XYZ file of C-alpha atoms in Angstrom:
332
model
C 0.239 0.035 0.171
C 1.481 3.177 -0.965
C 0.324 7.231 0.286
C 0.731 10.020 -1.116
C 4.332 10.701 -0.046
C 5.818 7.676 -1.332
C 5.097 8.279 -4.986
C 4.146 10.515 -7.850
C 1.678 9.145 -10.238
C 1.327 9.570 -14.150
C -2.025 8.577 -15.406
C -1.939 7.254 -19.104
C -5.277 5.151 -18.806
C -8.739 6.295 -19.367
C -11.686 6.572 -16.996
C -14.048 3.922 -18.638
C -17.896 3.085 -18.192
C -20.648 0.322 -19.758
C -22.995 1.970 -22.391
C -26.045 3.197 -21.298
C -26.811 5.904 -18.299
C -24.137 7.826 -16.478
C -25.563 7.374 -13.044
C -27.767 4.510 -12.751
C -29.355 3.516 -9.492
C -27.851 0.982 -7.410
C -26.043 -0.547 -10.342
C -23.401 -3.077 -10.821
C -21.138 -3.959 -13.455
C -17.928 -6.241 -14.316
C -14.819 -5.288 -16.038
C -11.707 -7.667 -17.131
C -8.504 -6.530 -18.519
C -5.132 -8.016 -18.857
C -1.470 -7.380 -18.286
C 1.922 -8.775 -19.306
C 4.689 -10.034 -16.830
C 7.850 -10.915 -17.995
C 11.289 -12.068 -16.867
C 13.577 -9.325 -14.995
C 10.364 -7.670 -13.159
C 11.146 -5.925 -10.195
C 7.952 -4.695 -9.444
C 4.116 -4.680 -10.304
C 1.734 -2.200 -9.407
C -2.381 -1.942 -9.792
C -3.658 1.674 -9.107
C -7.374 1.663 -9.239
C -10.777 3.721 -8.587
C -14.397 3.578 -9.079
C -17.236 5.752 -8.417
C -18.811 4.302 -6.130
C -17.006 1.206 -4.925
C -15.082 -1.800 -6.437
C -14.059 -5.312 -5.607
C -10.669 -6.244 -7.134
C -9.545 -9.650 -8.442
C -6.163 -10.688 -9.503
C -6.093 -14.045 -11.886
C -9.324 -14.972 -9.671
C -8.093 -14.218 -6.148
C -9.472 -11.575 -4.099
C -7.178 -8.536 -3.446
C -9.256 -5.684 -2.083
C -11.648 -3.186 -1.973
C -12.269 0.125 -1.978
C -11.822 3.175 -2.647
C -12.079 4.862 0.516
C -14.636 7.664 1.104
C -14.486 11.229 -0.621
C -15.360 14.331 -2.545
C -15.703 13.279 -6.074
C -13.845 16.324 -7.335
C -10.974 15.066 -4.580
C -11.049 11.546 -5.756
C -9.164 8.690 -4.070
C -7.342 6.224 -5.806
C -5.520 2.887 -4.203
C -2.528 1.411 -5.036
C -1.627 -2.473 -4.813
C 1.637 -3.924 -4.868
C 1.026 -7.381 -6.382
C 4.800 -8.483 -7.381
C 4.678 -11.408 -5.669
C 1.043 -12.536 -6.867
C 1.608 -12.376 -10.577
C 2.576 -15.317 -12.792
C 4.887 -15.050 -15.682
C 2.638 -14.130 -19.336
C -0.587 -12.840 -19.062
C -2.427 -11.435 -15.822
C -6.111 -10.877 -15.615
C -7.670 -8.019 -13.242
C -11.159 -8.426 -12.788
C -13.279 -5.848 -10.905
C -17.010 -5.461 -9.967
C -18.008 -1.987 -9.462
C -21.063 -0.799 -7.517
C -22.495 2.562 -8.623
C -25.133 4.044 -6.091
C -26.631 6.626 -8.357
C -27.881 8.126 -5.142
C -26.201 10.108 -2.505
C -26.256 8.642 0.918
C -24.883 10.224 4.433
C -21.198 9.017 3.299
C -21.473 9.471 -0.509
C -21.841 12.087 -2.572
C -23.203 11.566 -6.156
C -20.678 11.818 -9.059
C -21.498 9.695 -12.013
C -20.605 6.103 -12.871
C -16.967 5.468 -13.633
C -13.957 3.034 -13.287
C -9.988 3.788 -13.834
C -7.336 0.970 -13.634
C -3.944 1.320 -14.408
C -0.990 -1.259 -14.037
C 2.553 -0.838 -14.292
C 5.240 -3.603 -14.632
C 8.602 -2.369 -13.779
C 11.680 -4.225 -14.608
C 15.398 -4.480 -13.220
C 16.801 -2.306 -16.302
C 14.554 0.732 -15.092
C 12.142 0.177 -18.097
C 8.380 -0.113 -17.636
C 5.159 -1.118 -19.194
C 1.958 0.593 -18.501
C -1.576 -1.324 -19.000
C -5.004 -0.589 -18.139
C -8.581 0.655 -19.004
C -8.917 1.096 -22.566
C -10.696 -0.264 -25.581
C -9.286 -3.669 -25.187
C -10.821 -4.123 -21.780
C -14.566 -5.966 -21.770
C -17.187 -5.303 -19.655
C -21.024 -6.121 -19.085
C -23.550 -4.991 -16.944
C -24.175 -7.225 -13.753
C -27.801 -8.541 -13.816
C -27.738 -10.582 -10.386
C -28.091 -7.613 -8.342
C -31.953 -6.038 -8.381
C -31.609 -2.719 -9.124
C -34.925 -1.795 -7.599
C -33.924 -2.990 -4.039
C -35.023 -0.174 -1.367
C -32.797 1.675 0.638
C -31.804 0.216 4.090
C -32.469 3.761 5.347
C -32.132 7.482 4.565
C -28.637 7.483 5.675
C -27.156 4.231 4.189
C -26.878 2.537 0.913
C -28.995 0.064 -0.752
C -30.320 -3.606 0.289
C -28.780 -6.226 -1.308
C -31.055 -8.803 -3.590
C -28.663 -11.081 -5.275
C -29.640 -14.014 -7.394
C -26.889 -16.038 -7.775
C -28.232 -17.756 -10.950
C -27.553 -14.736 -12.895
C -24.030 -14.263 -12.356
C -21.461 -15.254 -14.889
C -19.752 -18.002 -13.441
C -15.993 -17.847 -12.927
C -15.790 -14.142 -14.349
C -13.019 -13.345 -12.218
C -11.010 -15.864 -13.715
C -8.366 -15.911 -16.595
C -9.884 -19.135 -18.355
C -13.542 -17.263 -18.218
C -14.763 -16.449 -21.988
C -15.568 -12.806 -22.269
C -15.709 -12.637 -25.714
C -19.300 -11.862 -26.021
C -19.072 -8.869 -23.360
C -19.044 -5.208 -24.526
C -15.953 -2.670 -25.178
C -16.357 -0.164 -22.311
C -17.068 3.940 -23.241
C -14.198 5.875 -23.035
C -14.774 8.739 -20.687
C -10.907 10.685 -21.378
C -7.974 10.658 -19.279
C -7.373 12.185 -15.845
C -4.624 14.917 -15.250
C -1.463 13.361 -16.025
C 0.202 13.961 -12.729
C -0.979 13.914 -9.367
C 1.263 15.010 -6.469
C 0.931 14.300 -2.386
C -2.517 14.479 -1.133
C -4.656 17.406 -2.363
C -2.067 18.996 -4.608
C -2.351 18.768 -8.343
C 0.239 19.560 -11.021
C -1.517 20.256 -14.303
C 0.006 19.025 -17.492
C 2.255 21.168 -19.385
C 3.333 21.328 -23.088
C 1.141 20.870 -26.146
C -1.632 18.971 -24.673
C -4.431 21.200 -22.728
C -6.349 18.641 -21.321
C -9.408 19.301 -19.459
C -9.529 16.938 -16.394
C -12.458 14.252 -16.166
C -15.681 15.447 -14.756
C -16.476 15.176 -11.620
C -13.315 13.599 -10.752
C -11.195 16.937 -11.035
C -8.164 15.871 -8.906
C -7.097 12.216 -8.283
C -5.758 12.048 -4.638
C -3.847 8.767 -3.609
C -5.264 6.929 -0.384
C -3.823 8.759 2.849
C -5.173 5.842 5.234
C -4.349 2.014 5.156
C -6.795 -0.465 4.198
C -8.944 -1.869 7.085
C -7.456 -5.323 7.836
C -10.099 -7.947 6.706
C -9.953 -11.636 8.660
C -12.574 -14.377 9.617
C -14.960 -13.987 12.687
C -16.587 -16.708 13.710
C -20.137 -16.426 15.667
C -19.718 -17.402 19.432
C -22.981 -19.053 19.786
C -26.445 -20.021 18.174
C -28.988 -18.226 19.849
C -32.225 -19.811 18.260
C -33.296 -22.215 15.526
C -36.989 -22.610 14.505
C -39.312 -22.768 12.094
C -41.028 -19.975 10.139
C -44.911 -20.395 10.481
C -46.141 -17.221 8.632
C -46.147 -13.479 8.719
C -48.198 -11.546 11.083
C -48.033 -8.307 8.546
C -51.233 -6.623 7.673
C -53.537 -6.954 4.807
C -52.364 -3.313 4.349
C -48.851 -4.095 3.743
C -47.358 -3.205 0.084
C -44.787 -5.197 -1.201
C -44.092 -2.989 -4.055
C -40.463 -3.010 -4.596
C -40.142 0.583 -4.224
C -40.850 0.280 -0.213
C -40.232 -3.283 0.585
C -38.095 -3.489 3.769
C -36.434 -7.014 4.081
C -35.650 -6.245 7.815
C -39.069 -5.600 8.666
C -40.466 -8.799 7.024
C -38.360 -10.857 8.918
C -39.049 -8.900 12.240
C -42.644 -9.765 11.446
C -42.178 -13.560 10.554
C -43.910 -15.848 12.895
C -41.425 -18.418 14.645
C -41.967 -21.889 15.815
C -39.650 -24.068 17.988
C -37.936 -26.908 16.313
C -36.628 -29.975 17.846
C -33.247 -29.721 15.445
C -34.575 -32.718 13.289
C -32.697 -32.592 10.139
C -30.007 -30.822 11.015
C -26.034 -32.054 10.928
C -23.299 -30.379 12.382
C -24.944 -27.438 13.910
C -21.676 -26.857 16.019
C -19.718 -26.529 12.933
C -20.685 -22.968 12.843
C -18.675 -22.098 15.899
C -15.356 -23.924 14.482
C -12.315 -22.587 12.524
C -12.438 -25.900 10.693
C -15.017 -28.304 8.922
C -17.662 -25.274 9.231
C -20.208 -27.448 7.066
C -24.065 -27.700 8.216
C -26.407 -29.648 6.547
C -30.127 -28.761 6.906
C -33.417 -30.138 5.551
C -35.451 -27.168 5.419
C -39.291 -27.568 6.304
C -41.986 -26.237 3.945
C -42.273 -22.697 5.060
C -38.466 -22.284 5.881
C -35.984 -22.338 8.911
C -34.482 -19.272 10.881
C -31.331 -19.091 13.025
C -30.057 -16.154 15.425
C -26.404 -16.033 15.675
C -24.416 -13.892 18.338
C -20.739 -13.177 17.191
C -20.148 -11.681 20.723
C -19.521 -8.159 20.280
C -20.274 -5.628 17.836
C -18.284 -5.765 14.505
C -17.824 -4.050 11.277
C -17.497 -6.714 8.460
C -19.580 -8.506 5.531
C -21.308 -11.658 5.921
C -19.417 -14.961 4.140
C -21.141 -18.061 3.689
C -21.290 -20.858 0.771
C -24.836 -22.197 -0.169
C -25.337 -25.490 -1.400
C -28.487 -26.692 -2.831
C -30.295 -29.540 -4.838
C -33.489 -27.331 -5.517
C -33.368 -24.438 -7.980
C -34.358 -21.193 -6.493
C -33.319 -21.789 -2.822
C -33.276 -18.416 -0.702
C -31.821 -17.014 1.960
C -32.920 -13.734 3.845
C -30.158 -11.898 5.794
C -30.362 -9.223 8.546
C -28.455 -7.836 11.630
C -29.170 -6.309 14.723
C -26.814 -4.524 17.706
């Protein structure tokens, strides 16, 4: 991880986006691009940013998320040193971008955009630059429901995700993206960003206008959050869903559907835990495999993590049925 005090950045690649509206609501999009690494490589750096957020994968392996919260006029970008993670030959960068399309209490509305530049630096001092241009491929992500409600007026969107609609293995090098689109080129940023909050405009024959709204690109000035697995401490309750006590006047229209409210109003019945194998595995570091025969109306679990945590739920679901559904909510 590099700060603004560590390096000066020359941007040669372009901001890109997908065909369509420039600021769609609650919109996800995939991007894929390649760079080459040969013999005598000293260092490989990946610089990137997005409006609004990104997940970065290198050759199918998750690397990180960002950018840090910022004003789009002073857009943060991140730098990853992936020298020890690249392979000889072609390397794939795959990125999932989420554009909010609406302001929250921690996000100022810009427009949809993604920028990535990879630098392969060799021992003899020469450098090759790769990044977002017309060679990349992109596809709108259909797995997320754009009409999902906001969690609250302060926060972002509830996440309604259909795994059947995700292109399997899109993060991996052997995935076939020939049917994907070429991204829309939005323009290059200022050639140089210096320090934190200071911009050195280009000089010479080219008089380039900064890409709006990202007038200034600023290196991340705080470290990445450390991510580690955290297991629940105990299973508080388990039971069967018997229905809902939501009144007849309650609307299920997506523009006002509150999933947490629906979960809160479910009717629960005790269950004798028949049909569950490996319940305690949820609390163990290894063999975290739980097998459940779900009753007709559904099953619920309440897990206690022992303390308030900041993080993302992470689980794998395997089912023999088509259309299995998991609702996930949290409280404090």
